[in-house]
Short mmCIF file of C-alpha atoms and ligand atoms in Angstrom, two decimals:
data_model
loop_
_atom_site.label_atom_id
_atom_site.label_comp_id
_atom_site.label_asym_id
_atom_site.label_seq_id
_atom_site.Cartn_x
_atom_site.Cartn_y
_atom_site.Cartn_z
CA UNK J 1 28.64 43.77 1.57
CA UNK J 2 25.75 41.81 0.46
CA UNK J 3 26.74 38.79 -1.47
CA UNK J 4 25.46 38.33 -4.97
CA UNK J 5 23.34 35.81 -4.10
CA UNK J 6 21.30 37.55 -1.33
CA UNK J 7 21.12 40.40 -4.59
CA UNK J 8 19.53 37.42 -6.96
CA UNK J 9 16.78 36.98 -4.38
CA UNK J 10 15.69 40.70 -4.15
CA UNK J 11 12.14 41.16 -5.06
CA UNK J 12 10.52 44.64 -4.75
CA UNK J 13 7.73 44.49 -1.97
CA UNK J 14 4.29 46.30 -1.81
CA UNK J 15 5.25 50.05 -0.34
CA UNK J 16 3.27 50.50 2.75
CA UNK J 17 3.37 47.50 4.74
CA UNK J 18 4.30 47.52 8.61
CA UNK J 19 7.95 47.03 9.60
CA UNK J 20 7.03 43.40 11.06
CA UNK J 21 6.12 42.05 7.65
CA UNK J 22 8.62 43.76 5.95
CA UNK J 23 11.22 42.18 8.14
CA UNK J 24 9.92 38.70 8.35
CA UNK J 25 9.76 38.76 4.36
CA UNK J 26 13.31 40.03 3.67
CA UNK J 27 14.61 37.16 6.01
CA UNK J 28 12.38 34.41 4.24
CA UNK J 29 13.64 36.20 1.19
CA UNK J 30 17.26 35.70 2.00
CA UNK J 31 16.81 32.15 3.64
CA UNK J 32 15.07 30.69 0.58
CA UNK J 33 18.03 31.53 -1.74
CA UNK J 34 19.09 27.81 -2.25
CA UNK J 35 15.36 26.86 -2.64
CA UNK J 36 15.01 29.30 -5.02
CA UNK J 37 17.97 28.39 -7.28
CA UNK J 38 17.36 25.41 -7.28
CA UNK J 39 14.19 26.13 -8.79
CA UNK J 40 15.18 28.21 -11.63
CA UNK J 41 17.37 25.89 -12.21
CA UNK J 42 14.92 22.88 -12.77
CA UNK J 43 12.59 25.38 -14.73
CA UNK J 44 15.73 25.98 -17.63
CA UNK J 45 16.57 22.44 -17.96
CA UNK J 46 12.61 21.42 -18.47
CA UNK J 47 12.04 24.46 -20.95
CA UNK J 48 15.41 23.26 -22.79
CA UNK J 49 13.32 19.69 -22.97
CA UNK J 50 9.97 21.51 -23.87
CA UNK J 51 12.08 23.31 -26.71
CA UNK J 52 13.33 19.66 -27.65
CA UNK J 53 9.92 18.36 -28.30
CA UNK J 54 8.19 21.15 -30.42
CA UNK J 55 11.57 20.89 -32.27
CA UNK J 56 11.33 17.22 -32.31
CA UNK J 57 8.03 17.31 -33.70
CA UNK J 58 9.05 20.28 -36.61
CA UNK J 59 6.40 22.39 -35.24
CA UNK J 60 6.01 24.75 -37.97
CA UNK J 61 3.31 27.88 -38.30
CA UNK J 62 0.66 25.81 -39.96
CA UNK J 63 0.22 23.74 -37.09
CA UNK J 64 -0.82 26.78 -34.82
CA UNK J 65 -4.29 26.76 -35.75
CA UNK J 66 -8.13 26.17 -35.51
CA UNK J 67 -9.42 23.49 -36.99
CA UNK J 68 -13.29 23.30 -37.23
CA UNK J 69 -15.88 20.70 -38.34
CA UNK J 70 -14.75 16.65 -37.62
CA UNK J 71 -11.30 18.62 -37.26
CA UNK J 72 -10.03 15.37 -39.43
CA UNK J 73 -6.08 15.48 -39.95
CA UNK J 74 -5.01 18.46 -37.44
CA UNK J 75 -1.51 18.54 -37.65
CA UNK J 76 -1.45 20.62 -34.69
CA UNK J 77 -3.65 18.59 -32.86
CA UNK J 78 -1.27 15.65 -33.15
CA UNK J 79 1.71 16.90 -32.60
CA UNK J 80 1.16 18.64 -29.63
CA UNK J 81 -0.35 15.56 -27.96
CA UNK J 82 2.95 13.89 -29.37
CA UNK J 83 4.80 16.90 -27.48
CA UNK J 84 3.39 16.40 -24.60
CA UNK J 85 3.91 12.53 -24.49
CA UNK J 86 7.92 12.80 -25.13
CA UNK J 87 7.64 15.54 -22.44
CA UNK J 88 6.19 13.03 -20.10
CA UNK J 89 7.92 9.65 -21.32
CA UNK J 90 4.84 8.76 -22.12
CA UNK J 91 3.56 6.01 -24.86
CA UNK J 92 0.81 8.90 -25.95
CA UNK J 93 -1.29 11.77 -24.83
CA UNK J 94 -4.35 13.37 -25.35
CA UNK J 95 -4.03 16.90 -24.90
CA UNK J 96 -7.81 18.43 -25.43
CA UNK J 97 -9.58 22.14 -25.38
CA UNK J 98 -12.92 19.95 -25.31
CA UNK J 99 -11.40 18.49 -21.53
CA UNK J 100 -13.54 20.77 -19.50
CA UNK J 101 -11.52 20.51 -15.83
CA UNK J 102 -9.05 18.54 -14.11
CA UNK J 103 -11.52 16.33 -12.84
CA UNK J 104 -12.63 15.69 -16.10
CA UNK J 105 -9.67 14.32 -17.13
CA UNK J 106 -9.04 12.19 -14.36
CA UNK J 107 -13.11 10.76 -15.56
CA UNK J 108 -11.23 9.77 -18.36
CA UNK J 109 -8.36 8.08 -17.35
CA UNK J 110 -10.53 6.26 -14.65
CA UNK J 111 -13.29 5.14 -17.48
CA UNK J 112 -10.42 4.18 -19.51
CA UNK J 113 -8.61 2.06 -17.17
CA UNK J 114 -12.12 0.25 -15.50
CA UNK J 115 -14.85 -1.80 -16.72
CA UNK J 116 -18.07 -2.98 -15.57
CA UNK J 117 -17.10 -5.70 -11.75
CA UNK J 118 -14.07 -4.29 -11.56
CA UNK J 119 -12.82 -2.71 -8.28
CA UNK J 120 -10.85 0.83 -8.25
CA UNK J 121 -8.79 0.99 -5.02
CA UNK J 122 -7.71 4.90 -3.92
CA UNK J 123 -4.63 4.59 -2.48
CA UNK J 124 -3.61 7.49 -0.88
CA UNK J 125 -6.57 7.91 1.33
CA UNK J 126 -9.98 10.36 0.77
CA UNK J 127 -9.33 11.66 -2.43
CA UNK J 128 -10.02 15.28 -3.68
CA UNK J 129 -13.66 16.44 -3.24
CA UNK J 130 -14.07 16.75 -6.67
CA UNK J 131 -13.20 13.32 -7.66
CA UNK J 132 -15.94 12.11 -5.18
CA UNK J 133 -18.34 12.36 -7.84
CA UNK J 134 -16.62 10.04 -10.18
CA UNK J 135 -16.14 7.34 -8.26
CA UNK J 136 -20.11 7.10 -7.23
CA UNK J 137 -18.52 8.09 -3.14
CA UNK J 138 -21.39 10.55 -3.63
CA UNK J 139 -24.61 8.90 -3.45
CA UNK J 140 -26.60 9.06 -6.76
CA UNK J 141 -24.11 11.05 -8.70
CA UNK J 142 -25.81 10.66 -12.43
CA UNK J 143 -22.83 8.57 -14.43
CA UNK J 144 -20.58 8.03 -11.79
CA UNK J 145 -18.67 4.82 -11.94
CA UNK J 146 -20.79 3.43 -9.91
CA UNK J 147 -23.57 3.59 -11.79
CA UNK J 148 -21.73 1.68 -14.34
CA UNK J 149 -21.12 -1.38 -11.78
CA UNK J 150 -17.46 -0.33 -10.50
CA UNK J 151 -16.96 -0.18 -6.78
CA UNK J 152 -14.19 2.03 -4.95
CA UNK J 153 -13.05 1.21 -1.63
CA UNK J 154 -10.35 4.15 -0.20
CA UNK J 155 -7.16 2.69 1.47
CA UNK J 156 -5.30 3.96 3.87
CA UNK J 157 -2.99 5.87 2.94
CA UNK J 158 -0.31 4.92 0.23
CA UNK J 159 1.21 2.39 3.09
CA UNK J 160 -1.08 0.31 3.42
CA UNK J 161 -2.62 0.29 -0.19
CA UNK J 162 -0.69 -2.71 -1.60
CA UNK J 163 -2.33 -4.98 1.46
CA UNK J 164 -5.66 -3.02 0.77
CA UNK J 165 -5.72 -4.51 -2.83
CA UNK J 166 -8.48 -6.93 -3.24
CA UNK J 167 -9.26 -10.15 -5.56
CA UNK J 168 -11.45 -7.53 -7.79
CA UNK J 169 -9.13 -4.51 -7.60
CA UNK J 170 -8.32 -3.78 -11.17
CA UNK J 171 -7.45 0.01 -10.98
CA UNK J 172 -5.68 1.96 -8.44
CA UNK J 173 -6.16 6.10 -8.35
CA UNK J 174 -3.25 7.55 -6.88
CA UNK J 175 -3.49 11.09 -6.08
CA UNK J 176 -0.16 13.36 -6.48
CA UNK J 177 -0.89 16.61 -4.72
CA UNK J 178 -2.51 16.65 -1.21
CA UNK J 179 -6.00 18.36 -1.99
CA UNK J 180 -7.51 19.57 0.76
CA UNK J 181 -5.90 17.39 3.25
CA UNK J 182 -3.15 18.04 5.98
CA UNK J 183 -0.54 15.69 4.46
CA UNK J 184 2.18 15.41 2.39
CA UNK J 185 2.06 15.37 -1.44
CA UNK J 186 3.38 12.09 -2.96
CA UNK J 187 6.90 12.97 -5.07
CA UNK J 188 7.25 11.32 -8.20
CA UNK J 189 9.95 9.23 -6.29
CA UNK J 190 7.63 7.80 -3.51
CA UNK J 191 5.29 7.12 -6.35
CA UNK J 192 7.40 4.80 -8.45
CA UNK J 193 7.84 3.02 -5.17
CA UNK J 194 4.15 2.90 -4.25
CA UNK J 195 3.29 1.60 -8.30
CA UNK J 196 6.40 -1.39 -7.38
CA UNK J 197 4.58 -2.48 -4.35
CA UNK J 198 1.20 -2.48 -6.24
CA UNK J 199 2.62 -4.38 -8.86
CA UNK J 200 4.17 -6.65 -6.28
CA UNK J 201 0.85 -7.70 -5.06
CA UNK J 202 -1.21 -7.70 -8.55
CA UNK J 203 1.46 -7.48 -11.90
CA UNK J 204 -1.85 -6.27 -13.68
CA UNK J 205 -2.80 -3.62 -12.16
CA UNK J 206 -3.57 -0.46 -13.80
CA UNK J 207 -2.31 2.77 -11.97
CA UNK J 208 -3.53 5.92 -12.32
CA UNK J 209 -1.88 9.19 -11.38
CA UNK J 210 -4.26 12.33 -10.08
CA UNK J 211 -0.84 14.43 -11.65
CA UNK J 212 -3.36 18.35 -10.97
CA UNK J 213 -0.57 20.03 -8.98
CA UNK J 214 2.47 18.28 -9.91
CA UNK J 215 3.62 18.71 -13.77
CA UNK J 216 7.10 20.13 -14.58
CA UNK J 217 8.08 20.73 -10.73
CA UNK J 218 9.97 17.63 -10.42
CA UNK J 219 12.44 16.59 -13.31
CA UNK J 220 10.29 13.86 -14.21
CA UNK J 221 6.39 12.78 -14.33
CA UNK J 222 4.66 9.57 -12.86
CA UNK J 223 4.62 8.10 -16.15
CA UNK J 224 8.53 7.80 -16.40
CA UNK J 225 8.56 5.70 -13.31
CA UNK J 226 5.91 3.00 -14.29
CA UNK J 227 2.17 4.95 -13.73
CA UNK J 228 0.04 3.71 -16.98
CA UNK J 229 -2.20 6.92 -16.98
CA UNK J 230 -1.53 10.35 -15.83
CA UNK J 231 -3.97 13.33 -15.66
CA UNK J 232 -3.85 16.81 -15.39
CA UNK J 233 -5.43 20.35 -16.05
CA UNK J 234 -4.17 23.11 -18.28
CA UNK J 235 -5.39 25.79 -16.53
CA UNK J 236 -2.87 24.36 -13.59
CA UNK J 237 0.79 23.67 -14.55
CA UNK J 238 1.07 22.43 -18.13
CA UNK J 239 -1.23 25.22 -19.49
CA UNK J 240 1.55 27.59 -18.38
CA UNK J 241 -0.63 30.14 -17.48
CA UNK J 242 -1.76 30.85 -20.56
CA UNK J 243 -3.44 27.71 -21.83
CA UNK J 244 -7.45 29.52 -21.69
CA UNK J 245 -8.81 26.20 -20.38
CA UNK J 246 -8.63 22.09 -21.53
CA UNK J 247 -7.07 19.12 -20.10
CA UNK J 248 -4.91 16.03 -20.90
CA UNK J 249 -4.66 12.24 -20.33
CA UNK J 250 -1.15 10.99 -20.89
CA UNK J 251 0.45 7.27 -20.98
CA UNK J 252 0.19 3.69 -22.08
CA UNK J 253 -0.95 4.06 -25.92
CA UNK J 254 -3.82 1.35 -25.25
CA UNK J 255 -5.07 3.12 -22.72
CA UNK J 256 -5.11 6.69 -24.11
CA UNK J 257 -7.02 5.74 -27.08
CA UNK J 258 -9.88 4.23 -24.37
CA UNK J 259 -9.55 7.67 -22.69
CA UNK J 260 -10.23 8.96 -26.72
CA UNK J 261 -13.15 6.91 -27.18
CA UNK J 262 -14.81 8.19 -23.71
CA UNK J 263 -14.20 12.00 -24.45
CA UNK J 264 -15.77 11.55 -28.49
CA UNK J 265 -17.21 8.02 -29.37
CA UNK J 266 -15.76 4.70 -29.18
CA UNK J 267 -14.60 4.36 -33.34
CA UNK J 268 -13.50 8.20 -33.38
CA UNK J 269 -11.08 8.19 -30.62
CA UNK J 270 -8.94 10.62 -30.98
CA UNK J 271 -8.77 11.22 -34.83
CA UNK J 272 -11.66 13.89 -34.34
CA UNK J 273 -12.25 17.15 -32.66
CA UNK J 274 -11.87 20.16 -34.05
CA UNK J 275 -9.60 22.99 -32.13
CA UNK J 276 -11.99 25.58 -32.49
CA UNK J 277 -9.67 28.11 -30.71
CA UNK J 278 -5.94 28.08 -32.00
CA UNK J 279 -3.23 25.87 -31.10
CA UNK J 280 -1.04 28.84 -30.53
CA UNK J 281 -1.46 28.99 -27.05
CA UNK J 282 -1.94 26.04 -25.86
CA UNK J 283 2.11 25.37 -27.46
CA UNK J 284 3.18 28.53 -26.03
CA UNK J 285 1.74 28.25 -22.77
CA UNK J 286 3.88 24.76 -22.87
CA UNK J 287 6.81 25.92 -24.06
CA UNK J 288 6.86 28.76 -20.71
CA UNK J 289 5.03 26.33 -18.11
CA UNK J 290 8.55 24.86 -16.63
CA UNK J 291 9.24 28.61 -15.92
CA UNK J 292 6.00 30.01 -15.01
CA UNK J 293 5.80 26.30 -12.74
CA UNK J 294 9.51 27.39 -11.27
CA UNK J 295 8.23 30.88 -10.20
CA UNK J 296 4.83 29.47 -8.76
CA UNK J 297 7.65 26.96 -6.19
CA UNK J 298 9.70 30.04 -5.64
CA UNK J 299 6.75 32.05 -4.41
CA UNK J 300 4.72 28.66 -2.78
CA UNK J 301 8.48 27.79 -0.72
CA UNK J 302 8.42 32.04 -0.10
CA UNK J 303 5.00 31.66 1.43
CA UNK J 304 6.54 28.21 3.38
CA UNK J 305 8.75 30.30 5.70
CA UNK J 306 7.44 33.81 5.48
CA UNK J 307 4.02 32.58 7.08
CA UNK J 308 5.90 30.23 9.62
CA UNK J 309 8.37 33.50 10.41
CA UNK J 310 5.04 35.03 11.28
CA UNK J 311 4.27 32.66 13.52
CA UNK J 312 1.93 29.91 11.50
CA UNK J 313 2.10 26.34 10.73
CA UNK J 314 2.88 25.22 7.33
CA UNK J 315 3.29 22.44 5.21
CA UNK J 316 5.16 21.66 3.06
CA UNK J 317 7.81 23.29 5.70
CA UNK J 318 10.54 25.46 3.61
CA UNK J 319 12.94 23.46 3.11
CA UNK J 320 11.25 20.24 2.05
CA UNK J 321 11.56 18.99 -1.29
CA UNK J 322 8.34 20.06 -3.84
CA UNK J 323 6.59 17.40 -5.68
CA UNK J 324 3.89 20.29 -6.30
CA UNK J 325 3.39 24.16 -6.41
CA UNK J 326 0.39 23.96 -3.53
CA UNK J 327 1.24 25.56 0.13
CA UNK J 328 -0.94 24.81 3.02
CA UNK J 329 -1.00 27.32 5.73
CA UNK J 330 -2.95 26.52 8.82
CA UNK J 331 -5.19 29.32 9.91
CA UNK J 332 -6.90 27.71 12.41
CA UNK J 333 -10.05 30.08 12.01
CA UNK J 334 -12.63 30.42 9.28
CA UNK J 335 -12.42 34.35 9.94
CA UNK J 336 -8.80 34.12 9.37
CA UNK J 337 -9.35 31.88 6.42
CA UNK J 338 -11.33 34.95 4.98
CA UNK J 339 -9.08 37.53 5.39
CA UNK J 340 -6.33 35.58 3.75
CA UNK J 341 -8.26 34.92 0.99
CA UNK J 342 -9.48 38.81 0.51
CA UNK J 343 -5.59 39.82 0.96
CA UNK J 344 -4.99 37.23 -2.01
CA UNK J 345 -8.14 38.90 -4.27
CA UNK J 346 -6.86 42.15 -3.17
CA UNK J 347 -3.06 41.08 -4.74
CA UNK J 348 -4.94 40.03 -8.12
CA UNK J 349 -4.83 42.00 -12.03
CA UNK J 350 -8.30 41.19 -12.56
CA UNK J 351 -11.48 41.87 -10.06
CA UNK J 352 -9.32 42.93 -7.12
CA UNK J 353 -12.17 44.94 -5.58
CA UNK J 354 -14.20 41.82 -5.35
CA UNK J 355 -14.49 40.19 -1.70
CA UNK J 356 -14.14 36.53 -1.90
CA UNK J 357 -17.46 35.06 -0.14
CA UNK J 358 -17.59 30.76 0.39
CA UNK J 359 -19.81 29.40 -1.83
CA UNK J 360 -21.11 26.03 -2.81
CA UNK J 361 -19.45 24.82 -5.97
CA UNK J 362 -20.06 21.74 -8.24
CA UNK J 363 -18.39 19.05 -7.07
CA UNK J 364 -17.67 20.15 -3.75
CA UNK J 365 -19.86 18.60 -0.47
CA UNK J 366 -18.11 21.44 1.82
CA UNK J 367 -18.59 25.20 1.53
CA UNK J 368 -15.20 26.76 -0.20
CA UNK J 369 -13.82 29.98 -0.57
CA UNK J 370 -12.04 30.83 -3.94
CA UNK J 371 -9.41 33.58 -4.16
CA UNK J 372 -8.80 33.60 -7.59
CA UNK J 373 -8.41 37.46 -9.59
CA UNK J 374 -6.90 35.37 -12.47
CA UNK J 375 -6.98 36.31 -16.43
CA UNK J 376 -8.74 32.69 -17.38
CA UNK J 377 -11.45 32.06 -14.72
CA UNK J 378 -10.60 29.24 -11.83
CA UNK J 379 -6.97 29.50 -13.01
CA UNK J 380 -4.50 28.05 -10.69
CA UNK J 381 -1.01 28.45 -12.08
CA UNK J 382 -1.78 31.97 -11.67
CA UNK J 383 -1.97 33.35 -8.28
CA UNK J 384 -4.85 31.61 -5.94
CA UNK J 385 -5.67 30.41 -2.81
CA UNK J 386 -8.85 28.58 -1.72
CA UNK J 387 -9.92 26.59 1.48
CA UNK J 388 -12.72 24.59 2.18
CA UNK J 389 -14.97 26.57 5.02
CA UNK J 390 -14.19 23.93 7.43
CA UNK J 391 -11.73 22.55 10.66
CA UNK J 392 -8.74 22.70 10.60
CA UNK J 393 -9.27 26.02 8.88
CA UNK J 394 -6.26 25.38 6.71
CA UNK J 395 -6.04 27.47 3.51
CA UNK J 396 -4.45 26.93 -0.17
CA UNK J 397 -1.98 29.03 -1.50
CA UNK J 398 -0.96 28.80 -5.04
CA UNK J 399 0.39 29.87 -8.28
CA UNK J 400 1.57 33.51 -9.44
CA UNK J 401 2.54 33.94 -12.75
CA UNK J 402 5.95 35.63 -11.93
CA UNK J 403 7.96 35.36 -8.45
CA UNK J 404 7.32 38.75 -7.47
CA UNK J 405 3.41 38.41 -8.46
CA UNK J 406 3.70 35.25 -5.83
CA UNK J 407 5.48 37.18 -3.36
CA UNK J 408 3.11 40.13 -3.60
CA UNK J 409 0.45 37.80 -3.08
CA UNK J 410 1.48 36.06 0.27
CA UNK J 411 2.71 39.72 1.67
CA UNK J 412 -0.97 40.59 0.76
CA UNK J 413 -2.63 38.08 2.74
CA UNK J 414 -0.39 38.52 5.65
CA UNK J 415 -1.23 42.30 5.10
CA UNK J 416 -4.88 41.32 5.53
CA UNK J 417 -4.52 39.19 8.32
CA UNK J 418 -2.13 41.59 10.49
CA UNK J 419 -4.89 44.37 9.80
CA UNK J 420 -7.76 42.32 11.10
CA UNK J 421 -5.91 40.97 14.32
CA UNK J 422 -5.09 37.23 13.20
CA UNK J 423 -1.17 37.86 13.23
CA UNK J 424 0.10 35.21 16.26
C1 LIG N 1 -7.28 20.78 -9.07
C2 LIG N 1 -7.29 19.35 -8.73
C3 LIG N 1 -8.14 18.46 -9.39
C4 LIG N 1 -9.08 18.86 -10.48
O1 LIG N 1 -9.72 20.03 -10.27
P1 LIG N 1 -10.49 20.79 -11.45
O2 LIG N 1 -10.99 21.99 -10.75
O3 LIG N 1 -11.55 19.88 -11.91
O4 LIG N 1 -9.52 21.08 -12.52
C5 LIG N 1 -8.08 17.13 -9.05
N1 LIG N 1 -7.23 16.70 -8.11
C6 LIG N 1 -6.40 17.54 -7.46
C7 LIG N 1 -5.47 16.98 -6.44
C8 LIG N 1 -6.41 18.88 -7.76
O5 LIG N 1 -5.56 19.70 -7.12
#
């Protein structure tokens, strides 16, 4: 008789698909019980927290507005950037619409943190393409940090960062998730350590946390265990999937308010902006992110052992502990890499019939390809995968806005894969 565990872990699979992938998903379905408990469970006890913060702050219907003009006094404004900080154990946030991306954000926190001689030290080795830009890596990127006299230098990897830090090293970047690289994500844990060993070698030194990736999967954020400046997008986790784009800089109050100054004008800070678009789902897509987060681990630690049941390499491996919700499968073939993706698109509510093509995109120096099929474009709580064009041919699965959407979407790409001939 089946247990009622193995019963809480039944998810309804796409009719139609061969007997081999129908197998190996029931078994990952069965073996990723605990995993997947576990997660639910972390997803209730952060939603009971999120609920103690809008409460906290007497979040009340006036507050779930527009504002529009200077956007002077916007209750709403404030108090979700006050949510957000309690959420975080941060000093302060700044929780914007106006925050056009992830990388955006972490510009802030980096222009915040740095002045003019100073060094910024990376220390957990080549940091995401996207953040290339910033720090001036790219030759001649208009406004980059470098432009405005800071240097970078890249340790490596978290190890050896605290000997890597230099007589000018002001700032250290340290990146949460793994990008596009074959390593391990850096848990909130192994964080707080790697901020104590920085501090060990240079009490001053400002940390900031690259958090894209990592909010509400572990019980707590960098900023709890010592990080002066986190960063993040809400079209990732904290947006909950419904958040329709924006971006937020969270920690030491100082520091936040410099972030403020570089997103409006130094002397506004962050009295000013105006919502344009309501607050109303930018608090509601917080108050279901720990869940929506939980069922994008559930599908990502699914994906872990379904695609390593069938035969591929993956990391992290199942039963490894998530600082993130990203799952790297290695592919090994750009062909491969394409089919994947198209199974992904093909799993999507929106443009399904499209074929994902690699394309060049800002920021990026490598050729990607870009799953996506998502309600806000770029979206990647909901359910994505991308991979940059390039050896090892790894790709990057993420997101799903429910567990079965997640499932669905990992069955699809197998589905793809098995049909074109890439199945080990
Ligand atoms: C997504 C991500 C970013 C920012 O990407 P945007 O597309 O600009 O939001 C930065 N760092 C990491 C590790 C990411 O995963």
């Amino acid at each position: 008789m089946a247990s009622m565990e193995a019963q809480s872990t039944r998810v309804f699979l796409p009719p139609g698909i061969s007997p081999r992938l129908a197998a190996a998903a029931e078994e990952a379905l069965a073996q990723v019980a605990p995993q997947w408990e576990a997660a639910a469970r972390r997803g209730e006890e952060l939603q009971w927290r999120v609920l103690a913060c809008l409460q906290e702050q007497r979040l009340g219907e006036a507050d779930l507005g527009a504002g529009v003009g200077y956007g002077y006094g916007d209750s709403g404004r404030a108090k979700l950037d006050r949510a957000m900080a309690r959420l975080f154990g941060a000093e302060a946030a700044l929780v914007r619409q106006s925050v056009v991306s992830g990388t955006h954000a972490v510009a802030l926190a980096l222009f915040a943190a740095l002045r003019p001689g100073d060094e910024l030290l990376v220390a957990t080795g080549e940091p995401y393409p996207s953040l290339a830009g910033i720090l001036g890596l790219r030759h001649g990127t208009p406004g980059s940090l470098a432009e405005w006299g800071v240097s970078c230098r890249v340790a490596d990897g978290p190890e050896r960062a605290a000997a890597a830090v230099g007589p000018r090293t002001k700032a250290v970047l340290i990146q949460r998730s793994r990008g596009y690289a074959w390593r391990s994500s850096l848990g909130v844990g192994a964080i707080g350590e790697l901020i104590g060993r920085l501090r060990a070698a240079r009490p001053e030194l400002r940390t900031v946390v690259d958090n894209c990736y990592g909010e509400l999967v572990e019980e707590l954020e960098p900023t709890a265990v010592g990080a002066d400046l986190i960063a993040g997008s809400l079209i990732k986790n904290p947006g909950g999937g419904l958040a329709p784009g924006g971006g937020y800089v969270a920690g030491r109050a100082e520091l936040v308010e410099r972030a403020a100054a570089r997103l409006t004008a130094p002397g506004l800070g962050s009295q000013i902006g105006p919502a344009l678009s309501p607050h109303r789902i930018f608090f509601q897509g917080l108050f279901l992110a720990p869940q929506v987060v939980a069922a994008a681990v559930q599908g990502a630690v699914f994906a872990a052992r379904f695609f390593e049941l069938l035969g591929f390499e993956t990391l992290p491996g199942w039963e490894e502990p998530r600082t993130d919700i990203v799952q790297a499968v290695r592919l090994g073939s750009a062909e491969a890499v394409l089919a994947f993706c198209r199974g992904v698109q093909l799993s999507a509510p929106v443009d399904a019939h499209a074929v994902p093509e690699p394309g060049d995109l800002p920021g990026y120096s490598q050729p990607v390809v870009m799953a996506g099929g998502t309600f806000v474009q770029g979206a990647s709580l909901e359910l994505s995968a991308d991979a940059p064009l390039a050896p090892p041919y790894v790709v990057y699965l993420q997101g799903g806005l429910t567990r079965s959407h997640a499932v669905w979407g990992a069955v699809g790409a197998a589905r793809e894969l098995e049909r074109r001939g890439f199945l080990p």
